Coordinates of C-alpha atoms in Angstrom, one line a residue:
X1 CA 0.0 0.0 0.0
X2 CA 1.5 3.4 -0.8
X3 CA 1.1 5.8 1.4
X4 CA 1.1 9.9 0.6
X5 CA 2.3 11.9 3.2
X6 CA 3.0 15.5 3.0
X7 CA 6.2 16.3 3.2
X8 CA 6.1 20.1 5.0
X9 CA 4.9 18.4 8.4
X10 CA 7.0 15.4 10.7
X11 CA 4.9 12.4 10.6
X12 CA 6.1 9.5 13.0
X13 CA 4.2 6.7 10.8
X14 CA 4.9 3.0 11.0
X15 CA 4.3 1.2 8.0
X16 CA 3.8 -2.7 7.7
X17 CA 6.5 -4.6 5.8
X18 CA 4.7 -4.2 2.4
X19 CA 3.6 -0.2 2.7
X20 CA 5.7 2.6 1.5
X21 CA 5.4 5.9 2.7
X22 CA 6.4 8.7 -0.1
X23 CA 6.4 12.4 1.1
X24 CA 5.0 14.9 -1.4
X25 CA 5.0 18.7 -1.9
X26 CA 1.5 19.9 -0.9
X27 CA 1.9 22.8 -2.9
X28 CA 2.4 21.2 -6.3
X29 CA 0.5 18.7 -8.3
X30 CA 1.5 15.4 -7.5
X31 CA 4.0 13.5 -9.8
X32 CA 2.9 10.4 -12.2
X33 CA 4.9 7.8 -9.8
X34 CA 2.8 8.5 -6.7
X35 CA -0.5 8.3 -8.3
X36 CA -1.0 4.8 -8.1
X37 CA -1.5 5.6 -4.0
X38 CA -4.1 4.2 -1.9
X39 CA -3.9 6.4 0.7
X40 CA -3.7 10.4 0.9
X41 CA -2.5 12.6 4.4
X42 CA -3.7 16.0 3.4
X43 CA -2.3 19.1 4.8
X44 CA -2.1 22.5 3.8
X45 CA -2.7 21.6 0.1
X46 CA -4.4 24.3 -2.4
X47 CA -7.7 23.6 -3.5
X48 CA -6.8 23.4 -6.4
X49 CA -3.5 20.7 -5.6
X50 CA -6.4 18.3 -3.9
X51 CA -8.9 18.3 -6.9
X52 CA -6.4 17.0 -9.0
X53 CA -5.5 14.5 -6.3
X54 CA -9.1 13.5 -6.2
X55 CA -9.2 13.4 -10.1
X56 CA -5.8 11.4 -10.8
X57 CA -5.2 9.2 -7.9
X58 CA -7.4 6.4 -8.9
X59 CA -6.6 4.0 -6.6
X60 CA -7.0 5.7 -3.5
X61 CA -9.0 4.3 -0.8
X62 CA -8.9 6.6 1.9
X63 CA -8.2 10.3 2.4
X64 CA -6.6 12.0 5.9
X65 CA -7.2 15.6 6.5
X66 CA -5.3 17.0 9.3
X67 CA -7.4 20.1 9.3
X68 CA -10.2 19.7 12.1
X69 CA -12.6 20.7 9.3
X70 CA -13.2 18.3 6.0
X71 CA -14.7 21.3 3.9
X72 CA -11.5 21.8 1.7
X73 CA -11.1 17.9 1.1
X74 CA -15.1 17.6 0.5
X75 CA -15.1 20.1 -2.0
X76 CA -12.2 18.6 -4.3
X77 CA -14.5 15.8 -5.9
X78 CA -13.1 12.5 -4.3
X79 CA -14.9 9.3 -5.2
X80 CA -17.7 8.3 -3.0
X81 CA -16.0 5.0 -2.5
X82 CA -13.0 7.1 -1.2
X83 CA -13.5 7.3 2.7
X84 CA -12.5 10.5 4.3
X85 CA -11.5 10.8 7.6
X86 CA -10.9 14.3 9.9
X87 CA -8.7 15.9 11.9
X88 CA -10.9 16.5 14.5
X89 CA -9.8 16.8 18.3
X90 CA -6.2 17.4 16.9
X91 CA -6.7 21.5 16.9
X92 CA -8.7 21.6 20.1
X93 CA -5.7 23.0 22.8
X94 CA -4.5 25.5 20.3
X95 CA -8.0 26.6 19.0
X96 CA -9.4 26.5 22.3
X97 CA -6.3 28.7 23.2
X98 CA -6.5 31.3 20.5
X99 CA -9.9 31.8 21.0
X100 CA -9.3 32.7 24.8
X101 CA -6.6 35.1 23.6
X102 CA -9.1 36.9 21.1
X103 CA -11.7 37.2 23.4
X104 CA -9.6 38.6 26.0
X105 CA -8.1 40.9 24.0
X106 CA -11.2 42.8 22.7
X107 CA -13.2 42.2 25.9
X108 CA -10.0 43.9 27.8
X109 CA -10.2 46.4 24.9
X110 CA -6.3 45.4 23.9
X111 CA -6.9 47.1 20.6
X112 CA -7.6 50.6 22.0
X113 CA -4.7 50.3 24.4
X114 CA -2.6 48.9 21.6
X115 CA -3.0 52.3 19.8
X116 CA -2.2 54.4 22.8
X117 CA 0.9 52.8 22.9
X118 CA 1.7 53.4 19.8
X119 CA 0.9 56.7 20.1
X120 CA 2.9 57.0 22.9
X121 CA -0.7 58.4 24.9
X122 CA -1.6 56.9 28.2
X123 CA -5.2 56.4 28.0
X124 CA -6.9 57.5 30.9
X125 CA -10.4 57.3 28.9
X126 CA -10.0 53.7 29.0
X127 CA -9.6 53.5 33.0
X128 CA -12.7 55.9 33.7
X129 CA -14.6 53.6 31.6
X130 CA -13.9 50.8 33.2
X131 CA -14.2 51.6 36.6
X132 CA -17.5 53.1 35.7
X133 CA -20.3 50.4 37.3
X134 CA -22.9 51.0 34.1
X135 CA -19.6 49.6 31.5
X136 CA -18.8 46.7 33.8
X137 CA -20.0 43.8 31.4
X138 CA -18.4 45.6 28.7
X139 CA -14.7 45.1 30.0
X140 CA -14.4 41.6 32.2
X141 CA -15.7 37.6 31.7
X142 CA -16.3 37.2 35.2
X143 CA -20.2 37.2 35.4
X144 CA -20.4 37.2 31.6
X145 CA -22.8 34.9 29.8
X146 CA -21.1 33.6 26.7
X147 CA -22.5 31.7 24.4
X148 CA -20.4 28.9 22.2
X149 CA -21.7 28.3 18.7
X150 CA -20.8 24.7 17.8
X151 CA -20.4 22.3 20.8
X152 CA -18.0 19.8 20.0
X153 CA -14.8 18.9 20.9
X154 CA -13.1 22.4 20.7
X155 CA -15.8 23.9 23.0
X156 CA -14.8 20.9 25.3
X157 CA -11.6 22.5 25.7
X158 CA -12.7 26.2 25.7
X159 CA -15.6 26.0 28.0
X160 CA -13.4 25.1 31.4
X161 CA -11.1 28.4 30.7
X162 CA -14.0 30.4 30.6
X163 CA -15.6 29.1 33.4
X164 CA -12.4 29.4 35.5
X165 CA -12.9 33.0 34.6
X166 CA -15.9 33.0 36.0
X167 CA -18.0 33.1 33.2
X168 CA -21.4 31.3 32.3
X169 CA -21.6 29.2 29.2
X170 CA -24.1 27.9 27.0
X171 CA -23.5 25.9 24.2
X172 CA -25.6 25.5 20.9
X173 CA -25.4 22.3 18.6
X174 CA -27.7 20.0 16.7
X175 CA -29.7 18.3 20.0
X176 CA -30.7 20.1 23.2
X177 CA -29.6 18.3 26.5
X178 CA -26.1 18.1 28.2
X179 CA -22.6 18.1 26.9
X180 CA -19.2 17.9 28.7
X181 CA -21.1 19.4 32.0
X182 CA -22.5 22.4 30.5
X183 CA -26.4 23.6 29.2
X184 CA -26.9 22.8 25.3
X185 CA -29.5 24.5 23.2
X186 CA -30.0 24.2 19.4
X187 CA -30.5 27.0 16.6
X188 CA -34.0 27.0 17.5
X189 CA -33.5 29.0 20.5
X190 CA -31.1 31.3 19.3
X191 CA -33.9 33.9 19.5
X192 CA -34.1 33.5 23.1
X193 CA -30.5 33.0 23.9
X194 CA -29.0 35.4 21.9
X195 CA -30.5 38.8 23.7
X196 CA -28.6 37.0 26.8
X197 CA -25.6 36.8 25.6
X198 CA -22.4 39.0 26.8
X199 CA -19.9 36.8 23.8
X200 CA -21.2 34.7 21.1
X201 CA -18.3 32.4 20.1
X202 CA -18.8 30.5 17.1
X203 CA -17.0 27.2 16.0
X204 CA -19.5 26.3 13.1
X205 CA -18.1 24.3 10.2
X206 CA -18.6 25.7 6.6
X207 CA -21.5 24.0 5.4
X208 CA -24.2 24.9 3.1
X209 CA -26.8 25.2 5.8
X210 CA -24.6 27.4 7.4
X211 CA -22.9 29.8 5.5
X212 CA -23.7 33.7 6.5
X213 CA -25.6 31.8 9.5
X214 CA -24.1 34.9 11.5
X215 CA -26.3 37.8 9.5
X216 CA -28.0 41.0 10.3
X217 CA -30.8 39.3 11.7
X218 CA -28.4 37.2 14.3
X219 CA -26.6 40.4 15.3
X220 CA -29.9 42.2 16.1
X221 CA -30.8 39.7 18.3
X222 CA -27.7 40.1 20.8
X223 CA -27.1 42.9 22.7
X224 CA -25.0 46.4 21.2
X225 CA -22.2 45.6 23.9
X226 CA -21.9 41.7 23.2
X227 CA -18.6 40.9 21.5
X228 CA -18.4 38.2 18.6
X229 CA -15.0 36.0 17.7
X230 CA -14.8 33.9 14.8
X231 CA -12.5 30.7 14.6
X232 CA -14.9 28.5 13.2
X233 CA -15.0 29.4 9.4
X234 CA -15.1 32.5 7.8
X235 CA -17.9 31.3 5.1
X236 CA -20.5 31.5 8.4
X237 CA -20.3 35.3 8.5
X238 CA -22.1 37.9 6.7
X239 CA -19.0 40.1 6.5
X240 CA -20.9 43.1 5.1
X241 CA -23.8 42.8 8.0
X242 CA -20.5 42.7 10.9
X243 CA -18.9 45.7 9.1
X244 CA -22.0 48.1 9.1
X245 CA -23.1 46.7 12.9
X246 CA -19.5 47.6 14.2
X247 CA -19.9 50.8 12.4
X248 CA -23.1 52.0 13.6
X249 CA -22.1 50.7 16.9
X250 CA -25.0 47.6 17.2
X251 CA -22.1 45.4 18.4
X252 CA -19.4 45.6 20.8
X253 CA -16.5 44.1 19.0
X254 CA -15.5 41.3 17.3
X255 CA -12.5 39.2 16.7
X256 CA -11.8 37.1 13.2
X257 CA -9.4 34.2 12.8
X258 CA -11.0 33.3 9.6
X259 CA -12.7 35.3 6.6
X260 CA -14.5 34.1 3.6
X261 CA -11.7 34.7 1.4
X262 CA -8.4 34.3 2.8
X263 CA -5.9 35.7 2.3
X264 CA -8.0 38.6 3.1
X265 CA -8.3 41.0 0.2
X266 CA -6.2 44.1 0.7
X267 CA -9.6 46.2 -0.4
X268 CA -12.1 44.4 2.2
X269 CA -13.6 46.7 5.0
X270 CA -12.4 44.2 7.5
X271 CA -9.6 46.1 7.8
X272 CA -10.8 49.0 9.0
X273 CA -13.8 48.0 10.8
X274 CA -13.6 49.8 14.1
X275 CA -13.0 47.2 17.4
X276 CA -12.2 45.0 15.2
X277 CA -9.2 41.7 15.8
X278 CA -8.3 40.1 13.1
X279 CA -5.8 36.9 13.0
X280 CA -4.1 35.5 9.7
X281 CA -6.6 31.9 10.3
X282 CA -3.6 30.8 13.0
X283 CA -5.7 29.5 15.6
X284 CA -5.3 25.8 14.8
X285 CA -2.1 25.7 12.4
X286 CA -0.6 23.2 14.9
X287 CA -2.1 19.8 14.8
X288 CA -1.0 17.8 18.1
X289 CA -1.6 13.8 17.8
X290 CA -1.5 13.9 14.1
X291 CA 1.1 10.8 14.2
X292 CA -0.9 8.7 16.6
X293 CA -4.2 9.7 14.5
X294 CA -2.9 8.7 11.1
X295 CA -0.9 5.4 12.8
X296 CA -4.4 4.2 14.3
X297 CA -6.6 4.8 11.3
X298 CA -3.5 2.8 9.0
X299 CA -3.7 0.2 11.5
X300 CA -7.7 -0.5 11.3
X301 CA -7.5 -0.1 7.6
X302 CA -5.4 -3.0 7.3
X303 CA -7.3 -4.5 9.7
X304 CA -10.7 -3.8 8.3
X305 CA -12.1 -2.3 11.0
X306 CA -13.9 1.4 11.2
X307 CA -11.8 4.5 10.8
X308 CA -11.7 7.2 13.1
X309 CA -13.4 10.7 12.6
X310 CA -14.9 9.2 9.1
X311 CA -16.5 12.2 7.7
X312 CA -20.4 11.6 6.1
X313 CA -21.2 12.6 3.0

């Protein structure tokens, strides 16, 4: 069985006797000796590199993202006999990280006091807001209510830091009930949860059901101080609707990791959006257990039993 690895990331696989493992360069179209691979490790390819994967390796069997997110992988055309499996659980420390470092830094309104300091101007506006009691959920987590848009294993990670902070969390996914010890709600109630909510986190996947799920209608429904972070996917926003509600001041702030084109267009209004964070998408850029993933999906391959994170399609 030949096995396609990419060779910009340190993979500690152990093949059987009768495997080979060949490295290849994510960023080019693969070479004619590789393409009689059965398997594929995908990570950090264009889009364009994996739909000619999906179109010339004809022999493949089984395709590894290393991305937390299959959306890149589904849309290059693979087979439907071609089993996909995710990189799920492998971003959750870093994202779940990242995400605490956005939200800090635009509910402690790092931004602002970033420019001061640049301007060399110590900004005693900022300290008289803060101390002043009718601002206080404007400026601290503790007491906060903050919703988390996509409860899976990410929000797993995420939702403990927060509450050590002293904040309240509420997660949203596809079934109401309990998950990892906190209150889950589904999209349904949105309407009732949202006018709650201090911080609206979201972690949704890019799917057609959800792209631009966070519109002008979502935004009017949570409060003009509540602050929204992005490090889900960038297709879920309605970038226009965040830019005019930061504008008029009908949000708080907000913090991007991703955008809907990336890199983000030197022209795009994200840039200047007042209270606005943006990150290059480098939440997650750091899979941990990618070795151990691949190692154990190989092994039940071989073995014929059921792969980890298979993605449905």
């Amino acid at each position: 069985m030949k096995i396609l690895v990419p060779d910009t990331f340190a993979l500690d696989v152990h093949p059987a006797p009768e495997d080979e493992v060949v490295g290849y360069d994510p960023t080019a179209p693969l070479p004619a000796e590789v393409l009689d691979a059965e398997v594929l490790v995908a990570w950090a390819s264009t889009a364009d590199n994996l739909v000619d994967a999906a179109r010339r390796l004809e022999r493949l069997r089984w395709v590894q993202t290393l991305a937390a997110g299959p959306d890149a992988v589904l849309a290059a055309g693979f087979a439907p006999d071609v089993t996909i499996t995710s990189g799920r659980s492998l971003h959750d420390g870093p994202v779940a990280e990242h995400t605490l470092a956005l939200l800090l830094a635009v509910v402690r309104h790092l931004d602002e006091l970033g420019a001061a300091q640049r301007e060399h101007r110590w900004d005693t506006r900022h300290t008289v807001a803060q101390a002043d009691p009718a601002t206080a959920r404007r400026y601290t987590l503790d007491g906060a209510h903050v919703v988390v848009w996509g409860f899976g294993s990410i929000a797993a990670r995420l939702a403990p830091l927060l509450t050590a902070l002293g904040a309240r969390v509420t997660g949203v996914a596809s079934s109401r009930g309990e998950r990892h010890g906190y209150p889950v709600v589904t999209d349904e109630d949105l309407a009732d949860v949202l006018p709650t909510a201090d911080v609206l986190v979201s972690l949704l996947p890019a799917t057609d059901a959800t792209r631009h799920a966070f519109d002008a209608a979502r935004i009017d429904q949570l409060p003009d101080h509540a602050v929204f972070v992005n490090v889900g996917r960038g297709a879920t926003v309605d970038e226009d609707a965040l830019v005019a509600a930061l504008r008029e001041g009908r949000l708080g702030a907000a913090a991007l990791d991703v955008t809907e084109t990336e890199p983000l267009p030197a022209g795009s209004p994200l840039w200047d959006a007042p209270r606005l964070v943006l990150t290059p998408h480098a939440a997650g850029n750091r899979p941990q257990g990618a070795s151990q993933l691949v190692q154990e999906n190989l092994e039940n391959l071989r073995a014929g039993r059921p792969l980890r994170n298979v993605v449905e399609r």
